[in-house]
Coordinates of C-alpha atoms (C1' of nucleotides) in Angstrom, one line a residue:
Chain A
M1 CA 0.0 0.0 0.0
L2 CA 1.3 3.3 -0.9
S3 CA 1.4 6.3 1.3
S4 CA -0.8 8.2 -1.0
E5 CA -3.3 5.5 -1.0
L6 CA -3.5 5.8 2.7
V7 CA -3.9 9.4 2.4
G8 CA -6.6 9.0 0.0
L9 CA -8.3 6.5 2.2
E10 CA -7.9 8.9 5.1
T11 CA -9.5 11.7 3.2
S12 CA -12.3 9.4 2.2
G13 CA -12.8 8.4 5.7
V14 CA -12.1 4.8 5.5
L15 CA -8.7 4.8 7.1
S16 CA -9.9 2.9 10.0
D17 CA -10.6 0.0 7.7
S18 CA -7.9 0.6 5.3
A19 CA -5.3 1.2 7.8
T20 CA -6.0 -2.1 9.2
A21 CA -6.0 -3.6 5.8
A22 CA -2.8 -1.9 5.1
S23 CA -1.4 -3.2 8.2
L24 CA -2.1 -6.6 7.0
H25 CA 0.7 -6.4 4.7
T26 CA 1.9 -9.9 5.0
I27 CA 4.4 -10.0 7.7
P28 CA 5.8 -13.3 8.6
D29 CA 6.2 -14.2 12.1
T30 CA 9.5 -15.9 12.2
H31 CA 8.4 -17.6 15.4
S32 CA 5.2 -18.8 13.9
S33 CA 4.9 -22.3 12.6
S34 CA 2.6 -21.0 9.9
V35 CA 5.3 -19.1 8.1
A36 CA 6.5 -20.8 5.1
P37 CA 9.8 -22.6 5.7
G38 CA 12.8 -20.7 4.7
L39 CA 11.2 -17.4 4.8
N40 CA 12.9 -14.7 6.8
P41 CA 12.0 -11.1 7.5
G42 CA 14.6 -10.1 5.0
D43 CA 12.9 -12.1 2.3
F44 CA 9.7 -10.6 3.2
F45 CA 10.7 -7.1 3.1
N46 CA 12.4 -7.7 -0.2
A47 CA 9.1 -8.6 -1.4
T48 CA 8.2 -5.0 -1.3
D49 CA 10.1 -4.6 -4.5
F50 CA 7.6 -6.8 -6.2
A51 CA 4.9 -4.5 -5.0
V52 CA 6.4 -1.3 -6.1
S53 CA 7.6 -2.6 -9.3
R54 CA 4.0 -2.6 -10.4
H55 CA 4.1 1.1 -10.5
S56 CA 6.5 1.1 -13.3
R57 CA 4.0 -0.6 -15.4
P58 CA 1.7 1.6 -17.4
G59 CA -1.7 1.8 -15.8
G60 CA -0.7 -0.7 -13.2
G61 CA -4.0 -1.4 -11.6
F62 CA -5.2 -4.0 -9.3
S63 CA -4.6 -7.1 -11.2
G64 CA -1.6 -9.2 -11.9
F65 CA 1.2 -10.6 -10.0
G66 CA 3.0 -7.4 -9.6
G67 CA 0.2 -6.1 -7.5
M68 CA 1.2 -7.7 -4.4
L69 CA 0.2 -4.8 -2.4
E70 CA -3.1 -4.8 -4.0
S71 CA -3.3 -8.5 -3.4
D72 CA -2.4 -7.8 0.1
F73 CA -5.1 -5.3 0.2
R74 CA -7.7 -7.5 -1.1
G75 CA -6.7 -10.3 1.1
A76 CA -6.4 -8.0 4.0
S77 CA -9.7 -6.4 3.4
A78 CA -11.4 -9.6 3.2
A79 CA -9.7 -11.0 6.1
D80 CA -10.1 -7.8 8.1
Y81 CA -13.7 -8.0 7.6
G82 CA -13.5 -11.5 8.7
M83 CA -15.2 -12.9 5.7
G84 CA -14.5 -14.7 2.5
S85 CA -12.7 -13.2 -0.4
A86 CA -15.6 -12.3 -2.5
L87 CA -16.2 -9.1 -0.8
G88 CA -12.6 -8.2 -0.7
M89 CA -12.5 -8.7 -4.4
N90 CA -15.5 -6.6 -5.0
S91 CA -14.1 -3.9 -3.0
F92 CA -11.1 -3.3 -5.1
Q93 CA -11.5 -4.9 -8.4
G94 CA -11.9 -2.4 -11.0
A95 CA -11.0 0.4 -8.7
P96 CA -9.1 3.1 -10.4
S97 CA -5.4 3.3 -9.9
I98 CA -5.2 5.0 -6.6
N99 CA -1.9 6.4 -7.0
S100 CA -1.0 8.0 -10.2
M101 CA 2.6 7.4 -10.3
S102 CA 4.9 8.1 -13.1
S103 CA 8.6 8.0 -13.4
G104 CA 8.9 7.0 -9.9
S105 CA 7.4 10.1 -8.4
Y106 CA 4.1 10.7 -6.8
T107 CA 1.6 12.8 -8.6
T108 CA -1.9 13.8 -7.9
L109 CA -3.8 11.6 -5.7
T110 CA -7.1 10.3 -6.7
P111 CA -9.6 9.0 -4.2
L112 CA -9.6 5.4 -3.5
Q113 CA -12.7 3.5 -3.9
S114 CA -14.0 3.0 -0.4
L115 CA -14.4 -0.3 1.2
P116 CA -17.9 -1.3 1.8
P117 CA -19.4 0.0 5.0
I118 CA -17.9 -2.0 7.7
N119 CA -21.1 -2.6 9.6
T120 CA -22.6 -4.3 6.6
V121 CA -19.6 -6.5 6.5
A122 CA -19.8 -7.2 10.1
D123 CA -23.4 -8.0 9.8
K124 CA -22.7 -10.2 6.9
L125 CA -20.1 -11.9 8.9
R126 CA -22.3 -12.6 11.7
H127 CA -25.3 -13.8 9.7
D128 CA -23.7 -15.5 6.8
T129 CA -21.0 -17.3 8.6
N130 CA -22.6 -17.6 11.9
V131 CA -19.4 -16.8 13.5
S132 CA -19.2 -17.7 17.1
T133 CA -15.7 -18.6 17.6
G134 CA -12.3 -17.6 16.4
F135 CA -12.2 -20.8 14.4
S136 CA -15.1 -19.7 12.4
L137 CA -13.4 -16.5 11.6
M138 CA -10.3 -18.3 10.7
N139 CA -12.2 -20.4 8.3
S140 CA -13.4 -17.3 6.7
S141 CA -10.0 -16.0 6.4
N142 CA -8.9 -19.1 4.8
L143 CA -11.4 -18.4 2.1
A144 CA -9.9 -15.1 1.7
M145 CA -6.5 -16.4 1.6
N146 CA -7.4 -19.0 -1.0
N147 CA -8.6 -16.3 -3.2
Y148 CA -5.7 -14.1 -2.3
D149 CA -3.4 -16.8 -3.5
K150 CA -5.1 -17.0 -6.9
L151 CA -5.3 -13.3 -7.3
G152 CA -2.0 -12.3 -6.2
G153 CA -0.3 -15.2 -7.7
M154 CA 1.8 -15.2 -4.6
N155 CA 2.7 -18.2 -2.6
M156 CA 1.3 -18.0 0.8
G157 CA 4.8 -18.1 2.1
M158 CA 5.2 -14.6 0.8
G159 CA 4.4 -13.4 4.2
V160 CA 1.1 -14.4 5.4
G161 CA 1.7 -18.0 5.6
V162 CA -1.0 -20.5 4.9
G163 CA -4.5 -20.1 6.2
G164 CA -4.0 -20.0 9.9
S165 CA -1.4 -17.5 9.7
M166 CA -3.7 -15.1 8.0
A167 CA -6.0 -15.8 10.8
G168 CA -3.2 -14.9 13.0
S169 CA -2.9 -11.6 11.3
M170 CA -6.5 -11.1 11.8
A171 CA -6.2 -12.0 15.3
G172 CA -3.4 -9.7 15.8
S173 CA -5.2 -6.9 14.0
M174 CA -8.4 -7.4 15.8
A175 CA -6.7 -8.0 19.1
A176 CA -4.9 -4.8 18.6
N177 CA -8.0 -3.1 17.9
S178 CA -9.5 -4.4 21.1
M179 CA -6.4 -3.4 22.9
L180 CA -6.7 0.0 21.6
N181 CA -10.3 0.2 22.7
G182 CA -9.2 -0.9 26.1
Y183 CA -6.5 1.7 26.3
G184 CA -8.7 4.6 25.3
H185 CA -10.3 5.2 22.0
H186 CA -9.1 8.2 20.2
Q187 CA -5.7 8.5 21.7
A188 CA -4.9 4.9 21.1
M189 CA -6.2 5.2 17.6
A190 CA -3.9 8.1 17.1
G191 CA -1.2 5.5 17.3
Y192 CA -2.6 3.9 14.3
G193 CA -2.3 6.9 12.2
S194 CA 0.6 8.1 14.0
P195 CA 4.3 8.4 13.5
H196 CA 4.4 4.6 13.4
H197 CA 3.0 5.1 10.0
G198 CA 5.1 8.0 9.1
T199 CA 3.2 11.0 10.2
C200 CA 5.1 13.1 12.6
S201 CA 2.3 15.5 13.1
P202 CA -0.4 15.0 15.6
S203 CA -2.6 17.4 13.9
E204 CA -3.3 15.4 10.8
P205 CA -6.9 14.9 10.0
R206 CA -6.2 11.2 9.8
Y207 CA -6.4 11.0 13.5
A208 CA -10.1 11.7 13.5
A209 CA -10.9 9.8 10.4
S210 CA -9.0 6.8 11.6
M211 CA -11.5 6.3 14.3
N212 CA -14.4 5.5 12.1
G213 CA -15.6 2.1 12.3
Y214 CA -13.2 0.7 14.7
D215 CA -15.7 0.1 17.4
Q216 CA -17.5 -2.1 15.0
F217 CA -14.6 -4.4 15.0
T218 CA -14.8 -5.0 18.6
H219 CA -17.2 -7.8 18.5
N220 CA -15.3 -9.8 16.0
A221 CA -12.1 -8.8 17.5
Q222 CA -13.1 -10.4 20.7
H223 CA -13.6 -13.6 18.9
M224 CA -10.2 -13.4 17.5
R225 CA -8.7 -12.5 20.7
G226 CA -10.2 -15.6 22.1
F227 CA -8.7 -17.5 19.4
A228 CA -5.3 -15.9 19.9
H229 CA -5.5 -16.6 23.5
H230 CA -6.0 -20.3 23.1
H231 CA -3.9 -20.6 20.0
P232 CA -1.1 -18.1 20.3
Q233 CA 1.1 -20.3 18.2
R234 CA -1.2 -19.8 15.3
T235 CA -2.0 -16.2 15.7
G236 CA 1.5 -14.9 15.0
L237 CA 1.4 -13.1 18.3
T238 CA 4.5 -13.3 20.3
A239 CA 4.4 -14.5 23.8
P240 CA 4.9 -11.0 25.2
M241 CA 2.1 -9.8 23.1
V242 CA -0.1 -12.5 24.5
L243 CA 1.0 -11.6 28.0
N244 CA 0.4 -8.0 27.2
G245 CA -3.2 -8.9 26.9
L246 CA -3.4 -8.1 23.2
S247 CA -4.7 -11.5 22.6
G248 CA -6.1 -12.4 25.9
H249 CA -9.5 -13.8 26.7
P250 CA -12.2 -11.7 25.1
H251 CA -13.6 -10.7 28.4
H252 CA -10.3 -10.2 30.1
A253 CA -9.1 -6.7 30.7
P254 CA -5.8 -6.0 29.0
S255 CA -2.9 -6.8 31.2
P256 CA 0.1 -5.3 29.7
S257 CA 3.5 -6.2 31.1
I258 CA 4.6 -2.7 30.2
P259 CA 2.4 -0.3 31.9
P260 CA 0.7 1.9 29.3
P261 CA 1.6 5.5 29.4
G262 CA -1.3 6.8 31.2
S263 CA -1.4 4.2 33.9
R264 CA 0.4 4.4 37.1
G265 CA 3.2 2.1 37.5
G266 CA 1.8 -1.4 36.9
E267 CA -1.8 -0.4 37.0
R268 CA -3.2 -2.9 34.6
G269 CA -5.3 -1.7 31.9
S270 CA -6.1 1.5 33.4
V271 CA -5.8 4.7 31.6
S272 CA -5.7 7.6 33.8
S273 CA -4.9 10.0 31.1
R274 CA -7.3 8.9 28.5
D275 CA -8.3 12.3 27.6
G276 CA -4.9 13.4 26.8
G277 CA -3.7 14.3 30.2
Q278 CA -0.3 12.9 31.1
A279 CA -0.6 13.0 34.7
G280 CA 0.6 9.9 36.4
E281 CA 1.8 8.3 33.2
E282 CA 4.9 6.3 33.6
I283 CA 6.9 4.2 31.3
N284 CA 9.6 1.9 32.3
T285 CA 12.2 3.3 29.9
K286 CA 14.7 0.6 30.6
E287 CA 12.3 -2.1 29.8
I288 CA 11.1 -0.3 26.7
A289 CA 14.7 0.2 25.6
A290 CA 15.5 -3.5 26.2
R291 CA 12.4 -4.7 24.3
V292 CA 13.0 -2.4 21.4
T293 CA 16.6 -3.5 21.2
S294 CA 15.5 -7.0 21.3
E295 CA 12.9 -6.6 18.6
L296 CA 15.3 -4.7 16.3
K297 CA 17.8 -7.5 16.6
R298 CA 15.1 -10.1 16.2
Y299 CA 14.1 -8.7 12.9
S300 CA 17.4 -7.3 11.9
I301 CA 16.0 -3.9 11.7
P302 CA 18.7 -1.3 11.6
Q303 CA 18.5 1.4 14.2
A304 CA 18.6 4.0 11.6
V305 CA 15.4 2.6 10.0
F306 CA 13.5 2.3 13.2
A307 CA 14.7 5.6 14.4
Q308 CA 13.7 7.3 11.3
R309 CA 10.5 5.5 10.5
V310 CA 9.0 5.0 13.8
L311 CA 10.5 7.7 16.0
C312 CA 11.4 10.3 13.5
R313 CA 14.7 10.6 15.2
S314 CA 18.3 10.0 14.1
Q315 CA 20.1 6.7 14.5
G316 CA 22.5 8.3 17.0
T317 CA 19.7 9.5 19.2
L318 CA 18.0 6.1 19.2
S319 CA 21.3 4.4 20.0
D320 CA 21.8 6.7 22.9
L321 CA 18.3 6.2 24.2
L322 CA 18.5 2.5 23.9
R323 CA 21.8 2.3 25.7
N324 CA 21.2 5.0 28.2
P325 CA 17.6 5.3 28.9
K326 CA 16.9 8.0 31.4
P327 CA 14.4 7.4 34.1
W328 CA 10.9 8.4 33.0
S329 CA 10.8 10.9 35.8
K330 CA 13.8 12.7 34.5
L331 CA 12.6 13.0 31.0
K332 CA 10.9 16.0 29.6
S333 CA 10.2 16.3 25.9
G334 CA 12.2 13.1 25.5
R335 CA 9.2 11.2 26.8
E336 CA 7.7 11.4 23.4
T337 CA 10.3 9.2 21.9
F338 CA 9.7 6.5 24.5
R339 CA 5.9 6.8 24.0
R340 CA 6.5 6.0 20.4
M341 CA 8.6 3.0 21.2
W342 CA 6.0 1.9 23.6
K343 CA 3.2 2.2 21.1
W344 CA 5.2 0.4 18.5
L345 CA 5.8 -2.4 21.0
Q346 CA 2.2 -2.7 21.7
E347 CA 1.3 -3.3 18.1
P348 CA 1.0 -6.8 16.7
E349 CA 4.1 -7.9 15.0
F350 CA 2.7 -7.6 11.5
Q351 CA 1.6 -4.1 12.4
R352 CA 5.0 -3.1 13.7
M353 CA 6.7 -4.3 10.6
S354 CA 4.1 -2.7 8.4
A355 CA 4.6 0.5 10.2
L356 CA 8.2 0.4 9.3
R357 CA 7.4 -0.1 5.7
L358 CA 4.4 2.2 5.5
A359 CA 6.3 4.9 7.3
D360 CA 8.7 4.7 4.5
Q361 CA 6.0 5.3 2.1
I362 CA 4.1 7.8 4.0
S363 CA 7.0 9.7 5.4
P364 CA 6.5 12.7 3.2
I365 CA 3.7 13.5 5.5
C366 CA 6.4 14.5 7.9
H367 CA 7.0 17.3 5.6
R368 CA 3.5 18.4 5.7
G369 CA 2.6 17.6 2.1
I370 CA 5.9 18.3 0.6
N371 CA 6.9 15.1 -1.2
L372 CA 10.6 14.6 -1.0
M373 CA 10.4 11.0 -1.9
T374 CA 12.7 9.8 -4.5
A375 CA 12.2 6.9 -6.7
D376 CA 14.6 5.0 -4.6
T377 CA 12.7 5.4 -1.4
Q378 CA 9.6 4.2 -3.1
I379 CA 10.9 1.1 -4.7
R380 CA 13.3 0.0 -2.1
S381 CA 12.7 -1.8 1.1
P382 CA 14.3 -0.2 4.1
F383 CA 15.8 -3.5 5.1
S384 CA 18.8 -5.6 4.6
K385 CA 20.5 -5.3 1.3
T386 CA 19.0 -2.0 0.5
S387 CA 19.5 -0.1 3.7
A388 CA 22.3 1.8 2.1
I389 CA 19.6 3.4 -0.1
F390 CA 18.3 5.0 3.0
A391 CA 21.6 6.4 3.9
R392 CA 21.8 8.1 0.6
N393 CA 18.3 9.4 0.3
P394 CA 17.0 12.5 1.9
I395 CA 16.2 11.8 5.4
H396 CA 12.5 12.0 6.0
R397 CA 13.1 13.9 9.1
C398 CA 10.6 15.6 11.2
R399 CA 11.5 18.6 12.9
P400 CA 11.5 17.7 16.6
G401 CA 9.1 20.5 17.2
L402 CA 6.6 18.7 15.0
A403 CA 7.4 15.3 16.1
T404 CA 4.9 15.0 18.9
V405 CA 2.4 12.3 19.5
D406 CA -0.8 12.4 21.4
S407 CA -0.3 11.0 24.8
V408 CA -1.6 7.6 25.1
Chain B
dT15 C1' 21.5 34.8 29.9
dG16 C1' 23.0 30.5 31.4
dG17 C1' 21.8 25.8 32.2
dC18 C1' 19.6 21.9 30.6
dA19 C1' 17.3 18.5 27.7
dG20 C1' 16.9 16.6 23.4
dT21 C1' 18.5 15.9 19.1
dC22 C1' 21.4 15.7 14.9
dA23 C1' 25.2 14.8 11.8
dA24 C1' 29.6 13.2 11.5
dT25 C1' 32.7 9.8 12.5
dA26 C1' 35.1 6.1 14.6
dG27 C1' 35.0 1.4 15.6
dA28 C1' 33.3 -3.4 15.5
Chain C
dT28 C1' 27.0 -2.3 7.2
dC29 C1' 25.6 -1.2 11.6
dT30 C1' 26.3 0.7 16.1
dA31 C1' 28.3 3.8 19.5
dT32 C1' 30.2 8.1 20.5
dT33 C1' 30.7 13.0 20.4
dG34 C1' 30.6 17.9 19.5
dA35 C1' 27.4 21.2 18.2
dC36 C1' 23.0 23.1 17.8
dT37 C1' 18.2 24.5 19.2
dG38 C1' 14.5 25.4 22.2
dC39 C1' 12.8 25.8 26.8
dC40 C1' 12.9 27.6 31.3
dA41 C1' 14.3 29.8 35.6

DNA sequence: TGGCAGTCAATAGA
DNA sequence: TCTATTGACTGCCA
């Protein structure tokens, strides 16, 4: 999914759906048994090149192998709605090319055809599939994936894994949604349209738009959370995520191991600053730093990429923060950076990785509409072999003054 | 105005 | 290629 597509979705008020769909870019969980053998994160991210290569084709629309992102999108939309692929197909087949790209540069955005109203889908889900358990949802997602396979021409191993892994993505997504609900609606949602995805400005309209429809996911999300709870190995959620309550029992309150900013100390699931206040919030900066360090190593994500994409900071800053985290109480504006890390950690794995990729594509938002993207940044993955590209390209920096995030 | 926090860019080192 | 370090800069605040 391209940044401009997201922008279009945002402006059309469907970001809540599409963001999730976008987040369902197929991210393999290297710890999940559902990931195709031999696939590693590097492989996956390199797959981005497939996706973007489509743009070099005239009129690259929504069909064909090269449209991996579109395929992702179809599959994701279908899965995200917790239903078979037919709807996902109808949602996007024939849609105009969202992003008029030429010669490797972005041009005028055209509105993306909206997803069908989410409530209709949710209703359809409930009535047509008689969903009552996570397994039912998973079956639906399998349908979606089957079709995804045909349409995208991609092997499941491309990232989603077979069947159950997609369900895992669903579970992760929905669990995340539930988690967000649990942590406070609009502010948590801000995280979804937040610097994780490349925007460094808290004032973007996306924040409001991104809320639409999320509550309607809750019901289904709870099913998936239940599934994830009982089948974490199939959900793609890591143990910590499960422990964090992201995939806990549907009726359990979230129980994050890392106290959410906004809760006091280890106050579980409570948000004392839900309305934006920051009184009493406290993050264990050491733990955050340790976990971020661990995740970066786990996925071989360079500090520079994470710092730039997620935190809108420089590599050196991140390195310093990770190695020498100051106590929360001694931080001032620097808390913002740790909040971002925390938010990122709270997201499901696929979402975290997607954020890293999407941020790459959306990062011009950091410049408030000025598109500084080069062809390289659009067609290259920020990982592994191509990381040098990012060193060469203009840094998608956010001025620190702009780089603030709503408190959680 | 000086101190401090936060950050960056450059660079050294692994 | 990636990470750690460091000098310099900026903005905030007393």
